[in-house]
Amino acid sequence: MKGGLAQKMVLNLLSTTVMVRLGHVDGNLMTHMVPSSEKLRERGLRIVMSLGDLDRAAAAALLAECEGNVAEATRVLHAKGSRAQVR
């Protein structure tokens, strides 16, 4: 059990470091994710709500505008513009 736990911790550390260096995180939230299930779509919505200090309806509208792409929605939030301006 000890070896498995240590291996899991090292692999988690490695994958987290790679994601940070690739720029796939914003603060402590992973923004580059593919929302392929209802659970991940809900998580993406919460991420946009948190980063943009938006209510649920505004975050859902922004995600719909960005075709569900959480990373693009966060770029729009940071640019304080529209999807066309970010692209």
PDB file with one MODEL, atoms N, CA, C and O in Angstrom:
MODEL        1
ATOM      1  N   MET A   1       0.822  -1.192   0.000  1.00  0.00           N
ATOM      2  CA  MET A   1       0.000   0.000   0.000  1.00  0.00           C
ATOM      3  C   MET A   1       0.869   1.261   0.000  1.00  0.00           C
ATOM      4  O   MET A   1       0.536   2.234  -0.675  1.00  0.00           O
ATOM      5  N   LYS A   2       1.954   1.257   0.731  1.00  0.00           N
ATOM      6  CA  LYS A   2       2.803   2.442   0.820  1.00  0.00           C
ATOM      7  C   LYS A   2       3.419   2.794  -0.526  1.00  0.00           C
ATOM      8  O   LYS A   2       3.482   3.966  -0.898  1.00  0.00           O
ATOM      9  N   GLY A   3       3.875   1.776  -1.256  1.00  0.00           N
ATOM     10  CA  GLY A   3       4.484   2.029  -2.560  1.00  0.00           C
ATOM     11  C   GLY A   3       3.477   2.577  -3.559  1.00  0.00           C
ATOM     12  O   GLY A   3       3.797   3.463  -4.351  1.00  0.00           O
ATOM     13  N   GLY A   4       2.259   2.046  -3.519  1.00  0.00           N
ATOM     14  CA  GLY A   4       1.210   2.516  -4.420  1.00  0.00           C
ATOM     15  C   GLY A   4       0.828   3.955  -4.127  1.00  0.00           C
ATOM     16  O   GLY A   4       0.613   4.740  -5.051  1.00  0.00           O
ATOM     17  N   LEU A   5       0.743   4.306  -2.863  1.00  0.00           N
ATOM     18  CA  LEU A   5       0.405   5.662  -2.465  1.00  0.00           C
ATOM     19  C   LEU A   5       1.503   6.639  -2.898  1.00  0.00           C
ATOM     20  O   LEU A   5       1.212   7.719  -3.410  1.00  0.00           O
ATOM     21  N   ALA A   6       2.739   6.259  -2.693  1.00  0.00           N
ATOM     22  CA  ALA A   6       3.855   7.122  -3.099  1.00  0.00           C
ATOM     23  C   ALA A   6       3.874   7.296  -4.607  1.00  0.00           C
ATOM     24  O   ALA A   6       4.121   8.394  -5.105  1.00  0.00           O
ATOM     25  N   GLN A   7       3.616   6.226  -5.333  1.00  0.00           N
ATOM     26  CA  GLN A   7       3.590   6.309  -6.801  1.00  0.00           C
ATOM     27  C   GLN A   7       2.465   7.229  -7.258  1.00  0.00           C
ATOM     28  O   GLN A   7       2.662   8.036  -8.167  1.00  0.00           O
ATOM     29  N   LYS A   8       1.303   7.121  -6.652  1.00  0.00           N
ATOM     30  CA  LYS A   8       0.168   7.976  -7.014  1.00  0.00           C
ATOM     31  C   LYS A   8       0.489   9.444  -6.744  1.00  0.00           C
ATOM     32  O   LYS A   8       0.172  10.313  -7.557  1.00  0.00           O
ATOM     33  N   MET A   9       1.116   9.716  -5.604  1.00  0.00           N
ATOM     34  CA  MET A   9       1.461  11.097  -5.269  1.00  0.00           C
ATOM     35  C   MET A   9       2.457  11.681  -6.265  1.00  0.00           C
ATOM     36  O   MET A   9       2.322  12.836  -6.667  1.00  0.00           O
ATOM     37  N   VAL A  10       3.442  10.907  -6.662  1.00  0.00           N
ATOM     38  CA  VAL A  10       4.440  11.380  -7.617  1.00  0.00           C
ATOM     39  C   VAL A  10       3.797  11.622  -8.978  1.00  0.00           C
ATOM     40  O   VAL A  10       4.088  12.626  -9.627  1.00  0.00           O
ATOM     41  N   LEU A  11       2.933  10.720  -9.416  1.00  0.00           N
ATOM     42  CA  LEU A  11       2.270  10.897 -10.711  1.00  0.00           C
ATOM     43  C   LEU A  11       1.336  12.103 -10.700  1.00  0.00           C
ATOM     44  O   LEU A  11       1.261  12.831 -11.691  1.00  0.00           O
ATOM     45  N   ASN A  12       0.625  12.327  -9.601  1.00  0.00           N
ATOM     46  CA  ASN A  12      -0.225  13.511  -9.491  1.00  0.00           C
ATOM     47  C   ASN A  12       0.606  14.795  -9.534  1.00  0.00           C
ATOM     48  O   ASN A  12       0.225  15.768 -10.185  1.00  0.00           O
ATOM     49  N   LEU A  13       1.734  14.790  -8.841  1.00  0.00           N
ATOM     50  CA  LEU A  13       2.622  15.952  -8.845  1.00  0.00           C
ATOM     51  C   LEU A  13       3.152  16.220 -10.247  1.00  0.00           C
ATOM     52  O   LEU A  13       3.196  17.368 -10.691  1.00  0.00           O
ATOM     53  N   LEU A  14       3.552  15.167 -10.938  1.00  0.00           N
ATOM     54  CA  LEU A  14       4.070  15.298 -12.295  1.00  0.00           C
ATOM     55  C   LEU A  14       3.012  15.837 -13.251  1.00  0.00           C
ATOM     56  O   LEU A  14       3.288  16.758 -14.020  1.00  0.00           O
ATOM     57  N   SER A  15       1.811  15.277 -13.214  1.00  0.00           N
ATOM     58  CA  SER A  15       0.767  15.730 -14.137  1.00  0.00           C
ATOM     59  C   SER A  15       0.338  17.164 -13.823  1.00  0.00           C
ATOM     60  O   SER A  15       0.049  17.934 -14.740  1.00  0.00           O
ATOM     61  N   THR A  16       0.293  17.528 -12.553  1.00  0.00           N
ATOM     62  CA  THR A  16      -0.059  18.899 -12.184  1.00  0.00           C
ATOM     63  C   THR A  16       1.001  19.875 -12.678  1.00  0.00           C
ATOM     64  O   THR A  16       0.667  20.943 -13.190  1.00  0.00           O
ATOM     65  N   THR A  17       2.270  19.520 -12.530  1.00  0.00           N
ATOM     66  CA  THR A  17       3.361  20.380 -12.991  1.00  0.00           C
ATOM     67  C   THR A  17       3.298  20.584 -14.500  1.00  0.00           C
ATOM     68  O   THR A  17       3.497  21.696 -14.988  1.00  0.00           O
ATOM     69  N   VAL A  18       3.025  19.525 -15.229  1.00  0.00           N
ATOM     70  CA  VAL A  18       2.924  19.626 -16.692  1.00  0.00           C
ATOM     71  C   VAL A  18       1.775  20.554 -17.083  1.00  0.00           C
ATOM     72  O   VAL A  18       1.940  21.404 -17.958  1.00  0.00           O
ATOM     73  N   MET A  19       0.623  20.401 -16.449  1.00  0.00           N
ATOM     74  CA  MET A  19      -0.531  21.248 -16.771  1.00  0.00           C
ATOM     75  C   MET A  19      -0.251  22.723 -16.465  1.00  0.00           C
ATOM     76  O   MET A  19      -0.661  23.606 -17.218  1.00  0.00           O
ATOM     77  N   VAL A  20       0.438  22.979 -15.371  1.00  0.00           N
ATOM     78  CA  VAL A  20       0.771  24.368 -15.016  1.00  0.00           C
ATOM     79  C   VAL A  20       1.726  24.958 -16.046  1.00  0.00           C
ATOM     80  O   VAL A  20       1.537  26.088 -16.496  1.00  0.00           O
ATOM     81  N   ARG A  21       2.741  24.203 -16.415  1.00  0.00           N
ATOM     82  CA  ARG A  21       3.722  24.712 -17.387  1.00  0.00           C
ATOM     83  C   ARG A  21       3.124  24.914 -18.767  1.00  0.00           C
ATOM     84  O   ARG A  21       3.567  25.792 -19.508  1.00  0.00           O
ATOM     85  N   LEU A  22       2.124  24.116 -19.127  1.00  0.00           N
ATOM     86  CA  LEU A  22       1.458  24.288 -20.423  1.00  0.00           C
ATOM     87  C   LEU A  22       0.460  25.445 -20.401  1.00  0.00           C
ATOM     88  O   LEU A  22      -0.049  25.853 -21.445  1.00  0.00           O
ATOM     89  N   GLY A  23       0.185  25.971 -19.205  1.00  0.00           N
ATOM     90  CA  GLY A  23      -0.751  27.081 -19.093  1.00  0.00           C
ATOM     91  C   GLY A  23      -2.206  26.644 -19.108  1.00  0.00           C
ATOM     92  O   GLY A  23      -3.081  27.418 -19.496  1.00  0.00           O
ATOM     93  N   HIS A  24      -2.469  25.429 -18.696  1.00  0.00           N
ATOM     94  CA  HIS A  24      -3.830  24.907 -18.721  1.00  0.00           C
ATOM     95  C   HIS A  24      -4.572  25.114 -17.412  1.00  0.00           C
ATOM     96  O   HIS A  24      -5.641  24.539 -17.206  1.00  0.00           O
ATOM     97  N   VAL A  25      -4.018  25.922 -16.534  1.00  0.00           N
ATOM     98  CA  VAL A  25      -4.681  26.215 -15.270  1.00  0.00           C
ATOM     99  C   VAL A  25      -4.787  27.722 -15.099  1.00  0.00           C
ATOM    100  O   VAL A  25      -3.979  28.489 -15.624  1.00  0.00           O
ATOM    101  N   ASP A  26      -5.795  28.118 -14.359  1.00  0.00           N
ATOM    102  CA  ASP A  26      -5.990  29.526 -14.029  1.00  0.00           C
ATOM    103  C   ASP A  26      -6.182  29.579 -12.520  1.00  0.00           C
ATOM    104  O   ASP A  26      -7.228  29.180 -12.007  1.00  0.00           O
ATOM    105  N   GLY A  27      -5.184  30.067 -11.820  1.00  0.00           N
ATOM    106  CA  GLY A  27      -5.212  29.996 -10.367  1.00  0.00           C
ATOM    107  C   GLY A  27      -5.028  28.550  -9.957  1.00  0.00           C
ATOM    108  O   GLY A  27      -4.004  27.935 -10.256  1.00  0.00           O
ATOM    109  N   ASN A  28      -6.017  28.014  -9.276  1.00  0.00           N
ATOM    110  CA  ASN A  28      -5.948  26.603  -8.903  1.00  0.00           C
ATOM    111  C   ASN A  28      -7.013  25.782  -9.638  1.00  0.00           C
ATOM    112  O   ASN A  28      -7.376  24.693  -9.193  1.00  0.00           O
ATOM    113  N   LEU A  29      -7.510  26.305 -10.761  1.00  0.00           N
ATOM    114  CA  LEU A  29      -8.565  25.624 -11.517  1.00  0.00           C
ATOM    115  C   LEU A  29      -8.051  25.219 -12.890  1.00  0.00           C
ATOM    116  O   LEU A  29      -7.439  26.027 -13.589  1.00  0.00           O
ATOM    117  N   MET A  30      -8.295  23.974 -13.281  1.00  0.00           N
ATOM    118  CA  MET A  30      -7.901  23.507 -14.610  1.00  0.00           C
ATOM    119  C   MET A  30      -8.952  23.961 -15.616  1.00  0.00           C
ATOM    120  O   MET A  30     -10.092  23.497 -15.589  1.00  0.00           O
ATOM    121  N   THR A  31      -8.563  24.861 -16.492  1.00  0.00           N
ATOM    122  CA  THR A  31      -9.521  25.434 -17.433  1.00  0.00           C
ATOM    123  C   THR A  31      -9.537  24.721 -18.776  1.00  0.00           C
ATOM    124  O   THR A  31     -10.540  24.796 -19.486  1.00  0.00           O
ATOM    125  N   HIS A  32      -8.489  24.048 -19.144  1.00  0.00           N
ATOM    126  CA  HIS A  32      -8.442  23.334 -20.421  1.00  0.00           C
ATOM    127  C   HIS A  32      -8.942  21.918 -20.211  1.00  0.00           C
ATOM    128  O   HIS A  32      -8.163  20.993 -19.983  1.00  0.00           O
ATOM    129  N   MET A  33     -10.241  21.767 -20.289  1.00  0.00           N
ATOM    130  CA  MET A  33     -10.847  20.457 -20.113  1.00  0.00           C
ATOM    131  C   MET A  33     -11.927  20.279 -21.154  1.00  0.00           C
ATOM    132  O   MET A  33     -12.504  21.251 -21.640  1.00  0.00           O
ATOM    133  N   VAL A  34     -12.191  19.057 -21.487  1.00  0.00           N
ATOM    134  CA  VAL A  34     -13.237  18.738 -22.450  1.00  0.00           C
ATOM    135  C   VAL A  34     -14.466  18.312 -21.656  1.00  0.00           C
ATOM    136  O   VAL A  34     -14.474  17.229 -21.070  1.00  0.00           O
ATOM    137  N   PRO A  35     -15.500  19.143 -21.629  1.00  0.00           N
ATOM    138  CA  PRO A  35     -16.693  18.793 -20.849  1.00  0.00           C
ATOM    139  C   PRO A  35     -17.534  17.739 -21.575  1.00  0.00           C
ATOM    140  O   PRO A  35     -18.537  18.061 -22.211  1.00  0.00           O
ATOM    141  N   SER A  36     -17.112  16.486 -21.471  1.00  0.00           N
ATOM    142  CA  SER A  36     -17.739  15.404 -22.227  1.00  0.00           C
ATOM    143  C   SER A  36     -18.893  14.739 -21.488  1.00  0.00           C
ATOM    144  O   SER A  36     -19.596  13.914 -22.072  1.00  0.00           O
ATOM    145  N   SER A  37     -19.104  15.073 -20.235  1.00  0.00           N
ATOM    146  CA  SER A  37     -20.215  14.498 -19.480  1.00  0.00           C
ATOM    147  C   SER A  37     -20.936  15.617 -18.737  1.00  0.00           C
ATOM    148  O   SER A  37     -20.447  16.744 -18.657  1.00  0.00           O
ATOM    149  N   GLU A  38     -22.084  15.293 -18.205  1.00  0.00           N
ATOM    150  CA  GLU A  38     -22.862  16.292 -17.463  1.00  0.00           C
ATOM    151  C   GLU A  38     -22.079  16.793 -16.249  1.00  0.00           C
ATOM    152  O   GLU A  38     -22.126  17.979 -15.922  1.00  0.00           O
ATOM    153  N   LYS A  39     -21.364  15.891 -15.587  1.00  0.00           N
ATOM    154  CA  LYS A  39     -20.567  16.266 -14.428  1.00  0.00           C
ATOM    155  C   LYS A  39     -19.490  17.287 -14.815  1.00  0.00           C
ATOM    156  O   LYS A  39     -19.280  18.265 -14.097  1.00  0.00           O
ATOM    157  N   LEU A  40     -18.810  17.066 -15.939  1.00  0.00           N
ATOM    158  CA  LEU A  40     -17.753  17.985 -16.373  1.00  0.00           C
ATOM    159  C   LEU A  40     -18.328  19.296 -16.902  1.00  0.00           C
ATOM    160  O   LEU A  40     -17.712  20.350 -16.745  1.00  0.00           O
ATOM    161  N   ARG A  41     -19.506  19.239 -17.528  1.00  0.00           N
ATOM    162  CA  ARG A  41     -20.149  20.491 -17.968  1.00  0.00           C
ATOM    163  C   ARG A  41     -20.508  21.343 -16.752  1.00  0.00           C
ATOM    164  O   ARG A  41     -20.345  22.563 -16.777  1.00  0.00           O
ATOM    165  N   GLU A  42     -20.993  20.707 -15.697  1.00  0.00           N
ATOM    166  CA  GLU A  42     -21.321  21.430 -14.464  1.00  0.00           C
ATOM    167  C   GLU A  42     -20.055  22.011 -13.836  1.00  0.00           C
ATOM    168  O   GLU A  42     -20.067  23.142 -13.349  1.00  0.00           O
ATOM    169  N   ARG A  43     -18.970  21.246 -13.846  1.00  0.00           N
ATOM    170  CA  ARG A  43     -17.704  21.738 -13.305  1.00  0.00           C
ATOM    171  C   ARG A  43     -17.196  22.930 -14.112  1.00  0.00           C
ATOM    172  O   ARG A  43     -16.711  23.907 -13.541  1.00  0.00           O
ATOM    173  N   GLY A  44     -17.306  22.853 -15.435  1.00  0.00           N
ATOM    174  CA  GLY A  44     -16.904  23.972 -16.287  1.00  0.00           C
ATOM    175  C   GLY A  44     -17.720  25.215 -15.997  1.00  0.00           C
ATOM    176  O   GLY A  44     -17.189  26.325 -15.972  1.00  0.00           O
ATOM    177  N   LEU A  45     -19.010  25.027 -15.778  1.00  0.00           N
ATOM    178  CA  LEU A  45     -19.879  26.155 -15.442  1.00  0.00           C
ATOM    179  C   LEU A  45     -19.455  26.782 -14.117  1.00  0.00           C
ATOM    180  O   LEU A  45     -19.403  28.006 -13.997  1.00  0.00           O
ATOM    181  N   ARG A  46     -19.153  25.955 -13.132  1.00  0.00           N
ATOM    182  CA  ARG A  46     -18.700  26.482 -11.832  1.00  0.00           C
ATOM    183  C   ARG A  46     -17.360  27.198 -11.955  1.00  0.00           C
ATOM    184  O   ARG A  46     -17.128  28.193 -11.268  1.00  0.00           O
ATOM    185  N   ILE A  47     -16.480  26.709 -12.814  1.00  0.00           N
ATOM    186  CA  ILE A  47     -15.183  27.363 -13.022  1.00  0.00           C
ATOM    187  C   ILE A  47     -15.388  28.757 -13.606  1.00  0.00           C
ATOM    188  O   ILE A  47     -14.783  29.722 -13.140  1.00  0.00           O
ATOM    189  N   VAL A  48     -16.236  28.864 -14.621  1.00  0.00           N
ATOM    190  CA  VAL A  48     -16.498  30.167 -15.244  1.00  0.00           C
ATOM    191  C   VAL A  48     -17.176  31.095 -14.244  1.00  0.00           C
ATOM    192  O   VAL A  48     -16.860  32.283 -14.181  1.00  0.00           O
ATOM    193  N   MET A  49     -18.104  30.556 -13.468  1.00  0.00           N
ATOM    194  CA  MET A  49     -18.768  31.383 -12.443  1.00  0.00           C
ATOM    195  C   MET A  49     -17.753  31.913 -11.439  1.00  0.00           C
ATOM    196  O   MET A  49     -17.808  33.080 -11.051  1.00  0.00           O
ATOM    197  N   SER A  50     -16.837  31.066 -11.023  1.00  0.00           N
ATOM    198  CA  SER A  50     -15.851  31.446 -10.021  1.00  0.00           C
ATOM    199  C   SER A  50     -14.853  32.469 -10.556  1.00  0.00           C
ATOM    200  O   SER A  50     -14.567  33.467  -9.896  1.00  0.00           O
ATOM    201  N   LEU A  51     -14.325  32.219 -11.752  1.00  0.00           N
ATOM    202  CA  LEU A  51     -13.299  33.115 -12.299  1.00  0.00           C
ATOM    203  C   LEU A  51     -13.865  34.471 -12.720  1.00  0.00           C
ATOM    204  O   LEU A  51     -13.182  35.492 -12.631  1.00  0.00           O
ATOM    205  N   GLY A  52     -15.102  34.473 -13.174  1.00  0.00           N
ATOM    206  CA  GLY A  52     -15.683  35.720 -13.638  1.00  0.00           C
ATOM    207  C   GLY A  52     -16.576  36.405 -12.647  1.00  0.00           C
ATOM    208  O   GLY A  52     -17.122  37.472 -12.932  1.00  0.00           O
ATOM    209  N   ASP A  53     -16.741  35.798 -11.458  1.00  0.00           N
ATOM    210  CA  ASP A  53     -17.662  36.314 -10.446  1.00  0.00           C
ATOM    211  C   ASP A  53     -19.030  36.568 -11.085  1.00  0.00           C
ATOM    212  O   ASP A  53     -19.625  37.632 -10.918  1.00  0.00           O
ATOM    213  N   LEU A  54     -19.514  35.553 -11.824  1.00  0.00           N
ATOM    214  CA  LEU A  54     -20.777  35.647 -12.552  1.00  0.00           C
ATOM    215  C   LEU A  54     -21.833  34.799 -11.876  1.00  0.00           C
ATOM    216  O   LEU A  54     -21.522  33.863 -11.141  1.00  0.00           O
ATOM    217  N   ASP A  55     -23.096  35.142 -12.136  1.00  0.00           N
ATOM    218  CA  ASP A  55     -24.163  34.260 -11.683  1.00  0.00           C
ATOM    219  C   ASP A  55     -24.303  33.103 -12.673  1.00  0.00           C
ATOM    220  O   ASP A  55     -23.661  33.100 -13.724  1.00  0.00           O
ATOM    221  N   ARG A  56     -25.122  32.147 -12.344  1.00  0.00           N
ATOM    222  CA  ARG A  56     -25.249  30.928 -13.143  1.00  0.00           C
ATOM    223  C   ARG A  56     -25.718  31.219 -14.569  1.00  0.00           C
ATOM    224  O   ARG A  56     -25.200  30.637 -15.522  1.00  0.00           O
ATOM    225  N   ALA A  57     -26.690  32.112 -14.719  1.00  0.00           N
ATOM    226  CA  ALA A  57     -27.248  32.411 -16.047  1.00  0.00           C
ATOM    227  C   ALA A  57     -26.205  33.087 -16.946  1.00  0.00           C
ATOM    228  O   ALA A  57     -26.091  32.751 -18.125  1.00  0.00           O
ATOM    229  N   ALA A  58     -25.456  34.027 -16.397  1.00  0.00           N
ATOM    230  CA  ALA A  58     -24.443  34.729 -17.193  1.00  0.00           C
ATOM    231  C   ALA A  58     -23.315  33.785 -17.591  1.00  0.00           C
ATOM    232  O   ALA A  58     -22.825  33.840 -18.719  1.00  0.00           O
ATOM    233  N   ALA A  59     -22.905  32.925 -16.674  1.00  0.00           N
ATOM    234  CA  ALA A  59     -21.847  31.962 -16.982  1.00  0.00           C
ATOM    235  C   ALA A  59     -22.317  30.964 -18.034  1.00  0.00           C
ATOM    236  O   ALA A  59     -21.554  30.604 -18.930  1.00  0.00           O
ATOM    237  N   ALA A  60     -23.567  30.516 -17.933  1.00  0.00           N
ATOM    238  CA  ALA A  60     -24.111  29.584 -18.927  1.00  0.00           C
ATOM    239  C   ALA A  60     -24.203  30.249 -20.292  1.00  0.00           C
ATOM    240  O   ALA A  60     -23.938  29.607 -21.308  1.00  0.00           O
ATOM    241  N   ALA A  61     -24.575  31.531 -20.331  1.00  0.00           N
ATOM    242  CA  ALA A  61     -24.651  32.255 -21.604  1.00  0.00           C
ATOM    243  C   ALA A  61     -23.261  32.393 -22.223  1.00  0.00           C
ATOM    244  O   ALA A  61     -23.101  32.221 -23.432  1.00  0.00           O
ATOM    245  N   LEU A  62     -22.267  32.699 -21.412  1.00  0.00           N
ATOM    246  CA  LEU A  62     -20.897  32.829 -21.918  1.00  0.00           C
ATOM    247  C   LEU A  62     -20.383  31.490 -22.439  1.00  0.00           C
ATOM    248  O   LEU A  62     -19.749  31.440 -23.492  1.00  0.00           O
ATOM    249  N   LEU A  63     -20.647  30.416 -21.719  1.00  0.00           N
ATOM    250  CA  LEU A  63     -20.225  29.098 -22.179  1.00  0.00           C
ATOM    251  C   LEU A  63     -20.948  28.710 -23.467  1.00  0.00           C
ATOM    252  O   LEU A  63     -20.350  28.096 -24.351  1.00  0.00           O
ATOM    253  N   ALA A  64     -22.216  29.059 -23.580  1.00  0.00           N
ATOM    254  CA  ALA A  64     -22.963  28.764 -24.813  1.00  0.00           C
ATOM    255  C   ALA A  64     -22.367  29.537 -25.977  1.00  0.00           C
ATOM    256  O   ALA A  64     -22.250  29.009 -27.082  1.00  0.00           O
ATOM    257  N   GLU A  65     -21.990  30.789 -25.734  1.00  0.00           N
ATOM    258  CA  GLU A  65     -21.358  31.610 -26.780  1.00  0.00           C
ATOM    259  C   GLU A  65     -20.033  30.987 -27.220  1.00  0.00           C
ATOM    260  O   GLU A  65     -19.676  31.044 -28.396  1.00  0.00           O
ATOM    261  N   CYS A  66     -19.318  30.399 -26.283  1.00  0.00           N
ATOM    262  CA  CYS A  66     -18.022  29.792 -26.574  1.00  0.00           C
ATOM    263  C   CYS A  66     -18.148  28.302 -26.906  1.00  0.00           C
ATOM    264  O   CYS A  66     -17.153  27.577 -26.899  1.00  0.00           O
ATOM    265  N   GLU A  67     -19.346  27.858 -27.190  1.00  0.00           N
ATOM    266  CA  GLU A  67     -19.627  26.472 -27.579  1.00  0.00           C
ATOM    267  C   GLU A  67     -19.138  25.466 -26.544  1.00  0.00           C
ATOM    268  O   GLU A  67     -18.671  24.384 -26.900  1.00  0.00           O
ATOM    269  N   GLY A  68     -19.243  25.817 -25.265  1.00  0.00           N
ATOM    270  CA  GLY A  68     -18.875  24.919 -24.185  1.00  0.00           C
ATOM    271  C   GLY A  68     -17.398  24.847 -23.876  1.00  0.00           C
ATOM    272  O   GLY A  68     -16.987  24.070 -23.014  1.00  0.00           O
ATOM    273  N   ASN A  69     -16.586  25.642 -24.561  1.00  0.00           N
ATOM    274  CA  ASN A  69     -15.142  25.620 -24.361  1.00  0.00           C
ATOM    275  C   ASN A  69     -14.790  26.481 -23.145  1.00  0.00           C
ATOM    276  O   ASN A  69     -14.853  27.709 -23.203  1.00  0.00           O
ATOM    277  N   VAL A  70     -14.420  25.825 -22.054  1.00  0.00           N
ATOM    278  CA  VAL A  70     -14.146  26.516 -20.795  1.00  0.00           C
ATOM    279  C   VAL A  70     -12.923  27.420 -20.926  1.00  0.00           C
ATOM    280  O   VAL A  70     -12.926  28.541 -20.418  1.00  0.00           O
ATOM    281  N   ALA A  71     -11.880  26.943 -21.602  1.00  0.00           N
ATOM    282  CA  ALA A  71     -10.659  27.738 -21.755  1.00  0.00           C
ATOM    283  C   ALA A  71     -10.935  29.020 -22.533  1.00  0.00           C
ATOM    284  O   ALA A  71     -10.438  30.088 -22.176  1.00  0.00           O
ATOM    285  N   GLU A  72     -11.720  28.913 -23.583  1.00  0.00           N
ATOM    286  CA  GLU A  72     -12.043  30.108 -24.374  1.00  0.00           C
ATOM    287  C   GLU A  72     -12.911  31.072 -23.569  1.00  0.00           C
ATOM    288  O   GLU A  72     -12.739  32.287 -23.659  1.00  0.00           O
ATOM    289  N   ALA A  73     -13.831  30.538 -22.793  1.00  0.00           N
ATOM    290  CA  ALA A  73     -14.680  31.390 -21.957  1.00  0.00           C
ATOM    291  C   ALA A  73     -13.843  32.147 -20.931  1.00  0.00           C
ATOM    292  O   ALA A  73     -14.110  33.316 -20.655  1.00  0.00           O
ATOM    293  N   THR A  74     -12.842  31.495 -20.367  1.00  0.00           N
ATOM    294  CA  THR A  74     -11.994  32.189 -19.397  1.00  0.00           C
ATOM    295  C   THR A  74     -11.127  33.246 -20.082  1.00  0.00           C
ATOM    296  O   THR A  74     -10.853  34.292 -19.493  1.00  0.00           O
ATOM    297  N   ARG A  75     -10.693  32.986 -21.314  1.00  0.00           N
ATOM    298  CA  ARG A  75      -9.939  34.007 -22.048  1.00  0.00           C
ATOM    299  C   ARG A  75     -10.818  35.225 -22.339  1.00  0.00           C
ATOM    300  O   ARG A  75     -10.345  36.360 -22.277  1.00  0.00           O
ATOM    301  N   VAL A  76     -12.089  34.994 -22.653  1.00  0.00           N
ATOM    302  CA  VAL A  76     -13.026  36.097 -22.885  1.00  0.00           C
ATOM    303  C   VAL A  76     -13.207  36.886 -21.595  1.00  0.00           C
ATOM    304  O   VAL A  76     -13.259  38.116 -21.624  1.00  0.00           O
ATOM    305  N   LEU A  77     -13.302  36.196 -20.471  1.00  0.00           N
ATOM    306  CA  LEU A  77     -13.436  36.879 -19.184  1.00  0.00           C
ATOM    307  C   LEU A  77     -12.225  37.763 -18.895  1.00  0.00           C
ATOM    308  O   LEU A  77     -12.381  38.911 -18.478  1.00  0.00           O
ATOM    309  N   HIS A  78     -11.024  37.238 -19.113  1.00  0.00           N
ATOM    310  CA  HIS A  78      -9.813  37.996 -18.816  1.00  0.00           C
ATOM    311  C   HIS A  78      -9.634  39.175 -19.773  1.00  0.00           C
ATOM    312  O   HIS A  78      -9.120  40.223 -19.381  1.00  0.00           O
ATOM    313  N   ALA A  79     -10.056  39.005 -21.023  1.00  0.00           N
ATOM    314  CA  ALA A  79      -9.918  40.078 -22.006  1.00  0.00           C
ATOM    315  C   ALA A  79     -11.020  41.120 -21.859  1.00  0.00           C
ATOM    316  O   ALA A  79     -10.923  42.219 -22.404  1.00  0.00           O
ATOM    317  N   LYS A  80     -12.074  40.763 -21.114  1.00  0.00           N
ATOM    318  CA  LYS A  80     -13.228  41.652 -20.925  1.00  0.00           C
ATOM    319  C   LYS A  80     -13.775  42.117 -22.280  1.00  0.00           C
ATOM    320  O   LYS A  80     -14.130  43.281 -22.464  1.00  0.00           O
ATOM    321  N   GLY A  81     -13.827  41.175 -23.210  1.00  0.00           N
ATOM    322  CA  GLY A  81     -14.332  41.479 -24.538  1.00  0.00           C
ATOM    323  C   GLY A  81     -15.287  40.408 -25.011  1.00  0.00           C
ATOM    324  O   GLY A  81     -15.967  39.755 -24.219  1.00  0.00           O
ATOM    325  N   SER A  82     -15.323  40.245 -26.310  1.00  0.00           N
ATOM    326  CA  SER A  82     -16.209  39.244 -26.889  1.00  0.00           C
ATOM    327  C   SER A  82     -15.381  38.076 -27.431  1.00  0.00           C
ATOM    328  O   SER A  82     -14.152  38.125 -27.472  1.00  0.00           O
ATOM    329  N   ARG A  83     -16.072  37.058 -27.833  1.00  0.00           N
ATOM    330  CA  ARG A  83     -15.388  35.877 -28.376  1.00  0.00           C
ATOM    331  C   ARG A  83     -14.643  36.238 -29.652  1.00  0.00           C
ATOM    332  O   ARG A  83     -13.542  35.740 -29.884  1.00  0.00           O
ATOM    333  N   ALA A  84     -15.217  37.084 -30.470  1.00  0.00           N
ATOM    334  CA  ALA A  84     -14.567  37.487 -31.734  1.00  0.00           C
ATOM    335  C   ALA A  84     -13.263  38.230 -31.462  1.00  0.00           C
ATOM    336  O   ALA A  84     -12.275  38.033 -32.169  1.00  0.00           O
ATOM    337  N   GLN A  85     -13.259  39.080 -30.446  1.00  0.00           N
ATOM    338  CA  GLN A  85     -12.037  39.818 -30.119  1.00  0.00           C
ATOM    339  C   GLN A  85     -10.946  38.896 -29.612  1.00  0.00           C
ATOM    340  O   GLN A  85      -9.770  39.107 -29.910  1.00  0.00           O
ATOM    341  N   VAL A  86     -11.317  37.879 -28.852  1.00  0.00           N
ATOM    342  CA  VAL A  86     -10.334  36.947 -28.310  1.00  0.00           C
ATOM    343  C   VAL A  86      -9.741  36.085 -29.392  1.00  0.00           C
ATOM    344  O   VAL A  86      -8.545  35.792 -29.374  1.00  0.00           O
ATOM    345  N   ARG A  87     -10.558  35.678 -30.330  1.00  0.00           N
ATOM    346  CA  ARG A  87     -10.078  34.815 -31.429  1.00  0.00           C
ATOM    347  C   ARG A  87      -9.167  35.632 -32.307  1.00  0.00           C
ATOM    348  O   ARG A  87      -8.641  35.122 -33.296  1.00  0.00           O
TER     349      ARG A  87
ENDMDL
END
